[in-house]
Each structure stands twice: as C-alpha cells, then as structure tokens.
C-alpha positions as a printed NumPy array, in Angstrom:
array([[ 141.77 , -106.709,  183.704],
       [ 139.549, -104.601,  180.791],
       [ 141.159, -101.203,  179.816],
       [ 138.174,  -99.621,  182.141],
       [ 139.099, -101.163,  185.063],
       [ 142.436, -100.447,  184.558],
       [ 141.592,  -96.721,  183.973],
       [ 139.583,  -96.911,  187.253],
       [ 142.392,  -98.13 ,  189.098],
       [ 144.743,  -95.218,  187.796],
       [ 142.806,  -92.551,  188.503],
       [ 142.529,  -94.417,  192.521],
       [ 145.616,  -95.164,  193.072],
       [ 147.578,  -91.838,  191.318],
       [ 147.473,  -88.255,  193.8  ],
       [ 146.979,  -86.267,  190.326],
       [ 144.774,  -88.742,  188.903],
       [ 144.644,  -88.89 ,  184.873],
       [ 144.559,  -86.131,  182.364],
       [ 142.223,  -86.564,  179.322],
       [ 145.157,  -86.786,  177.293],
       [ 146.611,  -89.44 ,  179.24 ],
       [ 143.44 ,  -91.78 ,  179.244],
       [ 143.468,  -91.291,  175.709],
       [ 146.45 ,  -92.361,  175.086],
       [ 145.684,  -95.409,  177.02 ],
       [ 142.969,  -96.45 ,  175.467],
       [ 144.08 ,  -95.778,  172.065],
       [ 146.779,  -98.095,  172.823],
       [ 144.841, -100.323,  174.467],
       [ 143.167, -100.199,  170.793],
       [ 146.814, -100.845,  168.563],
       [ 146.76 ,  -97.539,  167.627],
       [ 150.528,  -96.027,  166.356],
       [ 151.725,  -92.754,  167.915],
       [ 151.191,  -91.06 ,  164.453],
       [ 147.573,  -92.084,  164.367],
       [ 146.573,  -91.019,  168.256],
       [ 148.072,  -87.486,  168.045],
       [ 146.273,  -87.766,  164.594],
       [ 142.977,  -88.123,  166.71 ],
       [ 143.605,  -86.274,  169.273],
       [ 145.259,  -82.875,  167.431],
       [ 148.586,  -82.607,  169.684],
       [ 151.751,  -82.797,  168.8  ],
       [ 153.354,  -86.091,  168.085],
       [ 156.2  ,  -85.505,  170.407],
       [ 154.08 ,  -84.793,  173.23 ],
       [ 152.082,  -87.921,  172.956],
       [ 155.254,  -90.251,  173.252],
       [ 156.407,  -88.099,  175.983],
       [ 153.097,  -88.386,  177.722],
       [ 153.294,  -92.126,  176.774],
       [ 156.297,  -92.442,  178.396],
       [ 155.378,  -91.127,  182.173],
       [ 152.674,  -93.495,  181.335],
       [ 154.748,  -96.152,  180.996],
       [ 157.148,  -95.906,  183.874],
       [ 153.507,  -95.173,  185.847],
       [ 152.468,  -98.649,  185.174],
       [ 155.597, -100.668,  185.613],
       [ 155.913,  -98.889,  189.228],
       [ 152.765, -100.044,  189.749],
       [ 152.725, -103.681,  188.476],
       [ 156.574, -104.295,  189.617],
       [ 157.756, -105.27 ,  185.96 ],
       [ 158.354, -103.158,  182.534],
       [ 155.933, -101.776,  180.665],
       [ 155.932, -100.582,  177.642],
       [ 153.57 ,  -99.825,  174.45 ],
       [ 154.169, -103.457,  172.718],
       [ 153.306, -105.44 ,  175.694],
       [ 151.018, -102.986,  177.11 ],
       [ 147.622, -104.59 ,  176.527],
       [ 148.852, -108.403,  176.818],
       [ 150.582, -107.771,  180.173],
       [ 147.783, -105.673,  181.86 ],
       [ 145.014, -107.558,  180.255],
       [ 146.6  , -110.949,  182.004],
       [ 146.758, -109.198,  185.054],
       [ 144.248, -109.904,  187.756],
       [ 142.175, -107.32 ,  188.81 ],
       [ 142.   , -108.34 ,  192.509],
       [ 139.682, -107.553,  195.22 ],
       [ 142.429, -105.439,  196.512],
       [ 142.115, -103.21 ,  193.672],
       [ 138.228, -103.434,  194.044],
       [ 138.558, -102.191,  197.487],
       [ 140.794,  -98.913,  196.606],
       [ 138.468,  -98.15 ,  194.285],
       [ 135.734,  -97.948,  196.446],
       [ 137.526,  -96.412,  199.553],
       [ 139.09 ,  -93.963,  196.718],
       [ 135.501,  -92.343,  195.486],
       [ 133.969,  -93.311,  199.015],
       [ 136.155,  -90.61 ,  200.716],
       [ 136.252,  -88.568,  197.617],
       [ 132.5  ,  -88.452,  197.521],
       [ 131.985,  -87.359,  201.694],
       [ 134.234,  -84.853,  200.36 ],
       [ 132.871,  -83.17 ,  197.323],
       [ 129.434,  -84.217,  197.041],
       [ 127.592,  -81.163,  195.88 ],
       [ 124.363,  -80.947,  194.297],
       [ 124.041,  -80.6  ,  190.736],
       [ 122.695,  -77.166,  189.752],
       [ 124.22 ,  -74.715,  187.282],
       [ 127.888,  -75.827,  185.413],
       [ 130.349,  -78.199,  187.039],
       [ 132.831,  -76.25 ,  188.485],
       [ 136.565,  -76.326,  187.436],
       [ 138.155,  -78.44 ,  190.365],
       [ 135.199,  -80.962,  190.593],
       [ 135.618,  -84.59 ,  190.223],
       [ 132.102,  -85.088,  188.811],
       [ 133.171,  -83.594,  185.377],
       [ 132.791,  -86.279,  183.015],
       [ 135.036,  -85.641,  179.788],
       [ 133.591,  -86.674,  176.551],
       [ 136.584,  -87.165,  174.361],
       [ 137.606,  -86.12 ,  172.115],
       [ 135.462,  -83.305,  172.085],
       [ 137.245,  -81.16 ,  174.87 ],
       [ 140.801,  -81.817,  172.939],
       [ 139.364,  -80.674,  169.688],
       [ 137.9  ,  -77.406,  171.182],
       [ 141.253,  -76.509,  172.57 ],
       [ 142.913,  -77.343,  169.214],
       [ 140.77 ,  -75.163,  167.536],
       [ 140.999,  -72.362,  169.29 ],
       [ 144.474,  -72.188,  169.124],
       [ 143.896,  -71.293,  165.139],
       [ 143.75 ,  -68.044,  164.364],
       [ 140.159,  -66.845,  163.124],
       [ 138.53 ,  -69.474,  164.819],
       [ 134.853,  -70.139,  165.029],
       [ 133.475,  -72.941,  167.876],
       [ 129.823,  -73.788,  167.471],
       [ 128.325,  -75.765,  170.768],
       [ 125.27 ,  -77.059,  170.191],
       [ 123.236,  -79.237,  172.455],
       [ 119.887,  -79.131,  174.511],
       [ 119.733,  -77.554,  177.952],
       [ 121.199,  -79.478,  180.976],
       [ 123.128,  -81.299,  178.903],
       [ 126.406,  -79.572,  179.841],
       [ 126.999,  -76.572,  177.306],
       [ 128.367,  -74.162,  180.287],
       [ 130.371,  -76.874,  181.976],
       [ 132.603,  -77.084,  178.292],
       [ 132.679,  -73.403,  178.329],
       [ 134.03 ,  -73.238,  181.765],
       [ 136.906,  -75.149,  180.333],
       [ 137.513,  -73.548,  177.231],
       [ 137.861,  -70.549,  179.042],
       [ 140.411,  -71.906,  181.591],
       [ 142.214,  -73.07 ,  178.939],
       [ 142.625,  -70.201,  177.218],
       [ 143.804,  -68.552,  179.954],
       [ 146.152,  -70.329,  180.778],
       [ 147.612,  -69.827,  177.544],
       [ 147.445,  -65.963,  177.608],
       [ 144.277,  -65.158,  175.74 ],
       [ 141.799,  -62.826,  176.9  ],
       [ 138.391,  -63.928,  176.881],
       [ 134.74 ,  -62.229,  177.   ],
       [ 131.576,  -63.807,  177.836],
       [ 128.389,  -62.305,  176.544],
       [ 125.166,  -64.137,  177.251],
       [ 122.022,  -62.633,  175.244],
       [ 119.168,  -63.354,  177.415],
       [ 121.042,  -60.84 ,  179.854],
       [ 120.129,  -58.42 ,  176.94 ],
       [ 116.72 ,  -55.819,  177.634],
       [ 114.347,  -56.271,  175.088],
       [ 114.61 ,  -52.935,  173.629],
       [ 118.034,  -54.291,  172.599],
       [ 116.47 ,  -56.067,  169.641],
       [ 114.188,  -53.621,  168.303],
       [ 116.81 ,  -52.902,  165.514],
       [ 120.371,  -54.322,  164.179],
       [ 121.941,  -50.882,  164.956],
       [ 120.723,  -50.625,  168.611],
       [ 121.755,  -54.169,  168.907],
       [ 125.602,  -54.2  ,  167.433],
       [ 126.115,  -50.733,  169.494],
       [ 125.342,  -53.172,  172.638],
       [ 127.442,  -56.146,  171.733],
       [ 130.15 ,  -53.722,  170.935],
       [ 129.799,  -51.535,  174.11 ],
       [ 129.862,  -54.528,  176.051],
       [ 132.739,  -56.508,  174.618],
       [ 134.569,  -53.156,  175.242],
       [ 133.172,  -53.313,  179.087],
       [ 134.744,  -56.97 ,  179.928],
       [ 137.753,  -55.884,  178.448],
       [ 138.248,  -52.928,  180.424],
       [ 137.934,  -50.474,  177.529],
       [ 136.234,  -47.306,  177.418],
       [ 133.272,  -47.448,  174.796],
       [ 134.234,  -45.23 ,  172.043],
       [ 131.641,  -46.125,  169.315],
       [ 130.769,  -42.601,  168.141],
       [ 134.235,  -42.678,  167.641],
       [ 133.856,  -45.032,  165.016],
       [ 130.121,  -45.732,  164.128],
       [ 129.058,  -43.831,  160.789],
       [ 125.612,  -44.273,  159.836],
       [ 126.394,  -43.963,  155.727],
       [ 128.584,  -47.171,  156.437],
       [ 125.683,  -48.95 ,  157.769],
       [ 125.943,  -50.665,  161.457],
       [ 127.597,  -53.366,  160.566],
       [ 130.757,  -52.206,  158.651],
       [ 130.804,  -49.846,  161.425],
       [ 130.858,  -52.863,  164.113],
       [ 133.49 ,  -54.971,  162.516],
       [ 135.728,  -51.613,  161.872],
       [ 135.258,  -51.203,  165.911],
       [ 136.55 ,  -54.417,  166.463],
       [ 139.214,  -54.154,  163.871],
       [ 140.69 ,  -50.738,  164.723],
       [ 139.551,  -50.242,  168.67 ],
       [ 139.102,  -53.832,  169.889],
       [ 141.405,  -55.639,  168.445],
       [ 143.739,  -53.203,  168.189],
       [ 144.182,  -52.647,  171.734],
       [ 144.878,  -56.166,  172.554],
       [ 148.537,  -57.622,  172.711],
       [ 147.16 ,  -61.381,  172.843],
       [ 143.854,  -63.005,  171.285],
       [ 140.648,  -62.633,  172.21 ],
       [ 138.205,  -65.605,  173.14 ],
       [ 134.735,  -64.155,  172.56 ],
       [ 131.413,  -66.605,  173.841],
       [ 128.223,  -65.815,  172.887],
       [ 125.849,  -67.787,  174.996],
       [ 122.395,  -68.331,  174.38 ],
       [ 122.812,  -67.106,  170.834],
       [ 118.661,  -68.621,  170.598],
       [ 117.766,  -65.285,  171.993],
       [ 119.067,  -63.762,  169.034],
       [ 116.834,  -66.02 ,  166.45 ],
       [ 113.514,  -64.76 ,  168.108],
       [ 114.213,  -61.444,  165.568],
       [ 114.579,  -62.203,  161.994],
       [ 115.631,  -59.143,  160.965],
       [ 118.874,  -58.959,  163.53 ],
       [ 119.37 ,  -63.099,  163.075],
       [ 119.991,  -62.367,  159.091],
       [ 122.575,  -59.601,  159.911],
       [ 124.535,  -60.913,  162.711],
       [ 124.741,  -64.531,  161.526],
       [ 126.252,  -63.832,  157.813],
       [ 128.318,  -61.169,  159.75 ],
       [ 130.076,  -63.794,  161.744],
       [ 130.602,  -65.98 ,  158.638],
       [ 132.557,  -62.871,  156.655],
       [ 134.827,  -62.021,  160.251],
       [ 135.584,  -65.68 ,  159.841],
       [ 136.613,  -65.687,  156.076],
       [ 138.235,  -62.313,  156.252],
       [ 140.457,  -63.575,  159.336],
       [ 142.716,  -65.626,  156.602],
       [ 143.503,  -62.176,  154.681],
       [ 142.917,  -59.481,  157.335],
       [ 145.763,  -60.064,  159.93 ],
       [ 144.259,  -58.268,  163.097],
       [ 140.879,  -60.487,  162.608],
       [ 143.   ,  -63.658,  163.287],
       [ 143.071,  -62.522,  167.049],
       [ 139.5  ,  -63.006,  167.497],
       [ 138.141,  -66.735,  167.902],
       [ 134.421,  -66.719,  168.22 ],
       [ 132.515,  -69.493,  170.017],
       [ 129.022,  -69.596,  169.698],
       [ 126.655,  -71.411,  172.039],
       [ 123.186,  -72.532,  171.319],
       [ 120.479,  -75.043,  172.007],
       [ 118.5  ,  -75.269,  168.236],
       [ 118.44 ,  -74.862,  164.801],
       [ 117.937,  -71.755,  163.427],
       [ 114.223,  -71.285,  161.892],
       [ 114.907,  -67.577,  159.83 ],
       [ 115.236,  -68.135,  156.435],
       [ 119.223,  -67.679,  155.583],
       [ 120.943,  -69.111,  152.445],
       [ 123.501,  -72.281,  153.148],
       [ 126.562,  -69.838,  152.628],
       [ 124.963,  -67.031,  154.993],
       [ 124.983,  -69.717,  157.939],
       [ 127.707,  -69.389,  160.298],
       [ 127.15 ,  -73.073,  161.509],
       [ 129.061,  -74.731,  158.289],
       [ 132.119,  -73.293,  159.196],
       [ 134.998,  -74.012,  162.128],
       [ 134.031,  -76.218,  164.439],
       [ 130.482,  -77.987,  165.051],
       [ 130.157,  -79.549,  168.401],
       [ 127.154,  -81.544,  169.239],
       [ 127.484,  -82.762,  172.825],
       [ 126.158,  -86.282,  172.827],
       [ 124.552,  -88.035,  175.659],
       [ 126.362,  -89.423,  177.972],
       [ 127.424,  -93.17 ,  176.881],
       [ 126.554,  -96.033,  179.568],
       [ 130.382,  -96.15 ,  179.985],
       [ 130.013,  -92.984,  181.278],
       [ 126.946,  -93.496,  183.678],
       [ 129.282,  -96.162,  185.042],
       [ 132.281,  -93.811,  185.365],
       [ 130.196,  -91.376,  187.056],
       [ 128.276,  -93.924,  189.85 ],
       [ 132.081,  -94.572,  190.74 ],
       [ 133.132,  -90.958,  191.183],
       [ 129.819,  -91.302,  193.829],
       [ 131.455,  -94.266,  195.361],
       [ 128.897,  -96.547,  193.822],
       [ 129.88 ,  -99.942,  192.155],
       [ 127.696, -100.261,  188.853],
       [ 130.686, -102.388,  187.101],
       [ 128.14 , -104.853,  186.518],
       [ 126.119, -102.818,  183.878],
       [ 123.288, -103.575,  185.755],
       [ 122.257, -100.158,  187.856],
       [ 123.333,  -98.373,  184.591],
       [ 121.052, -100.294,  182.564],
       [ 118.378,  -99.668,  185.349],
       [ 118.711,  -96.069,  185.189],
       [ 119.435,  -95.233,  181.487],
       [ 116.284,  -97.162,  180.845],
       [ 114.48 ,  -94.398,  183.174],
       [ 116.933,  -91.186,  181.676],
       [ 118.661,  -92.22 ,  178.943],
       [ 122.142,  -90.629,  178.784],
       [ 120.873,  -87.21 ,  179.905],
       [ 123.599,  -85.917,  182.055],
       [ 121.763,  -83.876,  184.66 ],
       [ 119.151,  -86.628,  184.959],
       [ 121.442,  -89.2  ,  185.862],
       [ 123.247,  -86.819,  187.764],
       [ 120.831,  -85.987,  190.584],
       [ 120.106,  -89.768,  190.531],
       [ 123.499,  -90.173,  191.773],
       [ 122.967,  -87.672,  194.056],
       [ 120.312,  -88.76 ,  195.983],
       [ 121.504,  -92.339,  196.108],
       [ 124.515,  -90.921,  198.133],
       [ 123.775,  -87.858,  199.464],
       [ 120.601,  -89.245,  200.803],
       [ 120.441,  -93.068,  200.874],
       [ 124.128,  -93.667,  201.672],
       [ 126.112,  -96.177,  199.235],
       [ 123.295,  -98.588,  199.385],
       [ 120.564,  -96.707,  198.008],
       [ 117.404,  -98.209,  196.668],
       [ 117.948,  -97.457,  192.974],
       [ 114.56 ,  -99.52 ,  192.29 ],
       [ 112.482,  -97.24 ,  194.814],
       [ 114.211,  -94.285,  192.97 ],
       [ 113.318,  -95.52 ,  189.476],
       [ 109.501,  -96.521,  190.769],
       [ 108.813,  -93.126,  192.188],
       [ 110.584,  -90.962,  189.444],
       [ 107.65 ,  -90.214,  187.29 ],
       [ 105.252,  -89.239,  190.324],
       [ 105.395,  -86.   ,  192.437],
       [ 107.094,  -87.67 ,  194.98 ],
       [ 110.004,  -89.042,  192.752],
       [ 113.336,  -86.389,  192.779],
       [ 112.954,  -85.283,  189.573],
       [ 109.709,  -83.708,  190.629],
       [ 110.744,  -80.095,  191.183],
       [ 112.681,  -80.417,  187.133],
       [ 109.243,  -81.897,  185.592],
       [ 107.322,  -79.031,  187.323],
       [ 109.325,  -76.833,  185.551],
       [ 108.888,  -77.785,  182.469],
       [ 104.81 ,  -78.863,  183.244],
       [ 104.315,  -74.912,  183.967],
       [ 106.064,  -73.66 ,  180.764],
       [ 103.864,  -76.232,  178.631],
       [ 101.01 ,  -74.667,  180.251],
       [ 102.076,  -71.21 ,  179.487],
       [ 102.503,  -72.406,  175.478],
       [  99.17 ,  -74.604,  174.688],
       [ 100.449,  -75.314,  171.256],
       [ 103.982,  -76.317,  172.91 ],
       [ 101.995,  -78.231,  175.209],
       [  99.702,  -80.136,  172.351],
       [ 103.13 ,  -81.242,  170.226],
       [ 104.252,  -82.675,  173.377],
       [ 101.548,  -84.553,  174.033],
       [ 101.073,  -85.734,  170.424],
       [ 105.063,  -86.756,  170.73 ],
       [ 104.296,  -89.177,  174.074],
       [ 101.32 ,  -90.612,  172.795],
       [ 102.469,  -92.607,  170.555],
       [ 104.944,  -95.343,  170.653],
       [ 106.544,  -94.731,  167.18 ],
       [ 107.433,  -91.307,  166.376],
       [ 105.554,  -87.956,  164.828],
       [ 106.024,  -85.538,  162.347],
       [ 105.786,  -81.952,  164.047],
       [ 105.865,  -78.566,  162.848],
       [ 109.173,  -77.448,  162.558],
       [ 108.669,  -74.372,  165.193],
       [ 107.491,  -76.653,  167.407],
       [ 109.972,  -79.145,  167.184],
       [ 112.91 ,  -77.049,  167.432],
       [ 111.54 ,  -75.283,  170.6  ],
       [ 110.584,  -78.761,  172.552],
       [ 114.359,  -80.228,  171.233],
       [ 115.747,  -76.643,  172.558],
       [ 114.12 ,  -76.902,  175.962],
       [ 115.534,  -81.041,  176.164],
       [ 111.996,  -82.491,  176.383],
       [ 112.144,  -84.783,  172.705],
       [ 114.815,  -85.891,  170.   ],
       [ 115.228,  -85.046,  166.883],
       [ 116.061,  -87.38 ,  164.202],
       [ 115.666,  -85.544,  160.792],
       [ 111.673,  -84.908,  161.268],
       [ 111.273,  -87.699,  164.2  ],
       [ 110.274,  -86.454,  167.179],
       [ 110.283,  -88.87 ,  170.076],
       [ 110.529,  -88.282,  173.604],
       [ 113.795,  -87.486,  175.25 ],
       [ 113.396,  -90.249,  178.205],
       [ 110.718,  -92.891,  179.625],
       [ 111.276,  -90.603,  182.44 ],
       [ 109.065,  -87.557,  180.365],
       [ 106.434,  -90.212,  178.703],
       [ 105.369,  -91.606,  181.962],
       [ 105.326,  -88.073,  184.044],
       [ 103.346,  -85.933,  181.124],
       [ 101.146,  -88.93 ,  179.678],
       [  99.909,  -88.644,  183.247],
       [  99.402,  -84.709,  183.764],
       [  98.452,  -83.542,  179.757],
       [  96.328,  -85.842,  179.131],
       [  94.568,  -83.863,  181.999],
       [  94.913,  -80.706,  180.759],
       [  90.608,  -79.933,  181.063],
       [  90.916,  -80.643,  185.054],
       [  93.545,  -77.752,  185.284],
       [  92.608,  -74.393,  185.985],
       [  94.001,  -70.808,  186.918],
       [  94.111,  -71.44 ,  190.223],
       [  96.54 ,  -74.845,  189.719],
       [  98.829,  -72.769,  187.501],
       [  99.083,  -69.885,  189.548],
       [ 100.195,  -72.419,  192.541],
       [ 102.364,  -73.666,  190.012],
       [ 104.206,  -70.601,  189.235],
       [ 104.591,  -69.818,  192.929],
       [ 105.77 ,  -73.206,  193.763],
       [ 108.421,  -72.521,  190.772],
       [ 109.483,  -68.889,  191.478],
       [ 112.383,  -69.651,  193.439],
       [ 113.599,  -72.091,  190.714],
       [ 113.142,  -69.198,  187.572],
       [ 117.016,  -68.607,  187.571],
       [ 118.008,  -72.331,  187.471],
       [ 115.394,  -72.916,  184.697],
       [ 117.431,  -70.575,  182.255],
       [ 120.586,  -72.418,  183.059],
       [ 122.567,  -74.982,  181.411],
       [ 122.538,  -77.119,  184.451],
       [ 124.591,  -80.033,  183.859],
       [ 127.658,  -82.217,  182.354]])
C-alpha cells in the first residue's frame, strides 16, 4: 500500500484518529528521514517525536499482527496489500462520519470538525512560533481561502497552554476611527483593554507631548502588560482596513516592527505575540525596514494540493483515489478551498455518494450551477467598482497573462478573483473566466434596475461576503 492509503486507513480504523504530528511523522519516515531531521522540520522537541514514533509503532504492529518499527517501516507496509477490506472501512468510516457532520461550508471550520484539512507544516510552525517570546505571525492569503479557520486554531492552542488571547478585527472599526492616528491607537488600546477585562485607563497614561504612539506602547507596557500573569496572543484581523489610510498605515506598521525589536531588550514586551492577518500587499509607500512583514513569521496559505482535494472527497465519503474526480474538479477550481468545498457538499448533501460530478462541473459557470449565489457576489461588487470591473475583464480575456495597475491588482488578488505572480495577473480558476467572460463582456445591456435586483438578491449574503469563509 502507498503512504496515503495507509494514512487513510489510520485515521478509519483509530477512535482518535491521527494528530498532525503523528501523520508527519509518518510520512517523513515513510520519506528516510532521521529523528533529528523531522523534529528539525517540524520545530518539536526531539524526544517527543520518538515518543510519538513509538505509539506509532506499537499502533501499526497491533494492526498488521507483526513488529513494526522505523527500519522496516516503509518495506513492510509498502508490501502489504491494501485489500478491499480496508477499501470498505474506509468508505463505511467517512460514509457514517459524513451523515453525521455534514455541514455547509460558510464562515471558519469549526474546532471539532472533520472537514479541517491541515496544511503542514504550516499549523506546527505557527504554534512554534508563538511560543517565542516577542513573536510576530503574519497570515497572508486571499479570502475564502481559510485565514480564520488557522486562527481558530492558533487560538485554541494557545489556550490550552495558558495564554490569554484578544481578537480585534478592523472592519468592526466606525469610520471616524481612522480620521487620525491618535483617535485610532486610543481605540485599539481601549479595546484590547475591553477583551481583557480591564478598565480603560488611557488618560491615565496618554500624554499628548509624547505623541500617540509612545503613549500607546507605554499603555501596553505599564497597564496591559503589566496586569497580565501569562502572555498575551493579540490578532489583528483584516489589518487591509487599516491600509485604506496612509497616514495611520505609516504609524501603526513601523510601530509593530519596533514592539517586535524592543521585545529582545524590554522584558515585559516579550509577553505580547502579535499575529497579523491580511489578504494583500500593502500599497502606502513605507521603507523595507519600516515593514512589519520581513520580520517573525510569514505565512502564505497555499492552495490546497490535489492530495488534499482527495483527502477531503474522503472525509465526504467519496472515493476520488483514482485522481480522476480531483483532476475533474481542480480543472474547474483549482485548489481553492471553499470552491472545492461546496462541491463536495452538494455531491453529498444533495446527490448522495453518487453524485454527478460532470453535471456539477457543466453547470458551474451558469446561474444555475452552485457556485451561483458566490459569483453574484462578486458580479455586484465589480459593478459597484467599474475600473475593478475593467482589470477583470482585461485579466479573462486573454489566455496569457496582463500587466495591471498595481491598485488594481492587489484589490482583485485581495478579494480571490486572479493570481499574482510578480506583475502576472491571471485568473484565479476556469471557474471565474467562463462565468465573467459571459456577464462583463455585457456590461452595456446592464442597467440600474439589474443592479438594484442584484443588491437585493445579495443582501442577505452581505455578512458572509466579508468573511473568510473557508479551509
């Protein structure tokens, strides 16, 4: 059997199924990788990989009725046959699973959900790095492509190993919050100070000869900080709300950096570990050492792999080992998580496990395909932007690639509707080419009347549109 299928059958046949640790382990040593090179990899503890190695171990030899171990690991299991036995818990394993848990995919994936697809080793690495004092996490990644589901997790994790943690998402912010830097750092700091229970004290400590931002980081040094017995895991989400306003995005930004730096001589800062969420590039002017996004941590959540597609159909109780179906459908999405996602979704939820992925695929760029009410969404807010809406169609009407203005680029990679390779633009998915080469194109047959319907038929989905829908 192939180190997949054997990965498959572990997670089926095993009540607490595997740990991302665990399957990395396995397939490192699936690989010939030493010990010393997968806790290398993986940033734990040497110890606690040959521990974890070791319940794997004893796991498999229970199963297969003979010892295992790491030297005969891979010639052992990859002699061994993977039966239609094994085929069959499988299936009954994500068939029950599925009439279980099936839920439709709309806003993060929650905590105890089996259709959480781990992209290693990116979830070990943000745990590892929080754990340093002074930490800084950047996320970066389109929308729906599964920002909030990894910040779910961080935060778990860090409670369960004591921190305290504070979520602050800036397009909760009023407007009149950005009119200046000092109105803006008196309501991050009067709201970090609300999530952790504290009464706001910044007259206490806000001097206007200092300037607003001395005065910010001496809040958090003497008040915040201060007041905590643990550290302090602080998201900022949707920090793109921020880089609409020059002025506040060359303060805060640099601001960051020095809390970062300052952490490795300034004891109390090392109990603050910053992760900052976004979906683009930032456009204001800032020199290279100003930019917060060179330091700690970068994380750019990829795409899901067609490994993963595959991984994920079987979670739905679907049987894509072929390649085939995945092939099918990655031509159609690509790797974009909530794409394929709802895919699964309706194949299940409303085809049962022998849904017509080729009807699905045929219908998806029309109105009566189920991506319909997503491409809508995005349809009304090209309307809204006609320059937004003239890069686009400039993007999917070629069949090479195009040079766009910056702005424009960065806003259409933000909102997931092209990639960006350097200055490439192309389109994100077939699935967006064949859908808007269809309804731009038409753009003199629209009127007021067709977006107003528009926005009315989209009104109940204005929440879900600001979300990061999907892993």
């Amino acid at each position: 059997m192939t180190i997949d299928e054997l990965v498959l059958l572990l997670k089926a046949s095993q009540a607490t199924g595997l740990t991302t640790l665990q399957e990395f382990i396995l397939r490192s040593s699936w690989e010939g990788k030493t010990y010393t090179n997968i806790a290398s990899e993986a940033h734990y503890g040497e110890e606690r990989v040959k521990k974890t190695a070791a319940h794997l171990w004893q796991v498999l030899s229970n199963f297969c009725k003979e010892p295992i171990h790491k030297s005969n690991f891979r010639q052992t299991l990859g002699n061994h046959p993977f039966s239609e036995a094994h085929q069959q818990l499988i299936k009954e394993f994500n068939r029950a699973a599925t009439a279980i848990s099936l839920e439709f995919p709309s806003g993060p994936v929650s905590l105890n959900s089996r259709f959480y697809i781990p992209r290693p080793p990116i979830e070990e690495l943000a745990y590892a790095e929080m754990a340093e004092p002074g930490s800084v996490i950047c996320i970066k990644a389109p929308k729906k492509m599964g920002k909030s589901s990894l910040i779910l997790r961080l935060l778990a994790h860090a409670n369960k190993q004591g921190f305290r943690t504070v979520t602050l998402d800036f397009q909760q912010a009023d407007k009149a919050v950005f009119a200046s830097l000092d109105k803006f750092l008196r309501w991050f700091c009067a709201n970090v100070s609300r999530e952790l229970q504290l009464e706001p004290k910044l007259n206490d400590y806000w001097d206007e000869d200092m300037g607003s931002k001395v005065s910010c980081s001496i809040y958090f040094q003497k008040y915040l900080l201060s007041a905590l017995s643990s550290p302090l895991v602080l998201v900022l989400n949707e920090v793109d709300w921020v880089f609409e306003y020059q002025e506040i995005t060359g303060e805060l930004l640099p601001l960051v950096r020095s809390w970062h730096e300052q952490a490795k001589r300034v004891e109390i800062l090392q109990k603050l570990r910053l992760v900052l969420v976004y979906s683009t590039e930032i456009l204001v002017p800032l020199k290279l050492t100003q930019l917060p996004f060179n330091i700690g941590l970068t994380i750019n959540l990829p795409l899901f792999t067609k490994e993963q597609v595959q991984d994920l159909a079987q979670r739905h109780g679907l049987d894509w080992t072929d390649g085939k179906d995945a092939d099918s459908l990655m031509a159609m999405v690509g790797g974009n998580p909530y794409l394929v996602r709802l895919a699964l979704y309706h194949l299940v939820g409303k085809g049962g496990l022998k849904g017509d992925l080729g009807q699905l695929l045929q219908q998806a760029p029309t109105e009566a395909g189920i991506y319909n009410q997503c491409l809508r969404q995005y349809l009304l807010a090209l309307r809204e932007e006609p320059e937004l809406e003239d890069a686009f169609y400039e993007v999917i009407d070629t069949t090479n690639y195009v040079k766009l203005e910056p702005r424009l680029a960065y806003k259409l990679q933000t909102i997931g509707l092209i990639n960006l390779e350097g200055d490439r633009s192309t389109p994100a998915c077939e699935l967006y080419r064949l859908y808007f080469q269809q309804y731009l194109k038409k753009s003199e047959h629209f009127n007021n009347t067709h977006v107003e319907r528009l926005k009315q038929e989209n009104q109940q989905l204005s929440v879900l549109s600001s979300l990061d829908e999907l892993t």
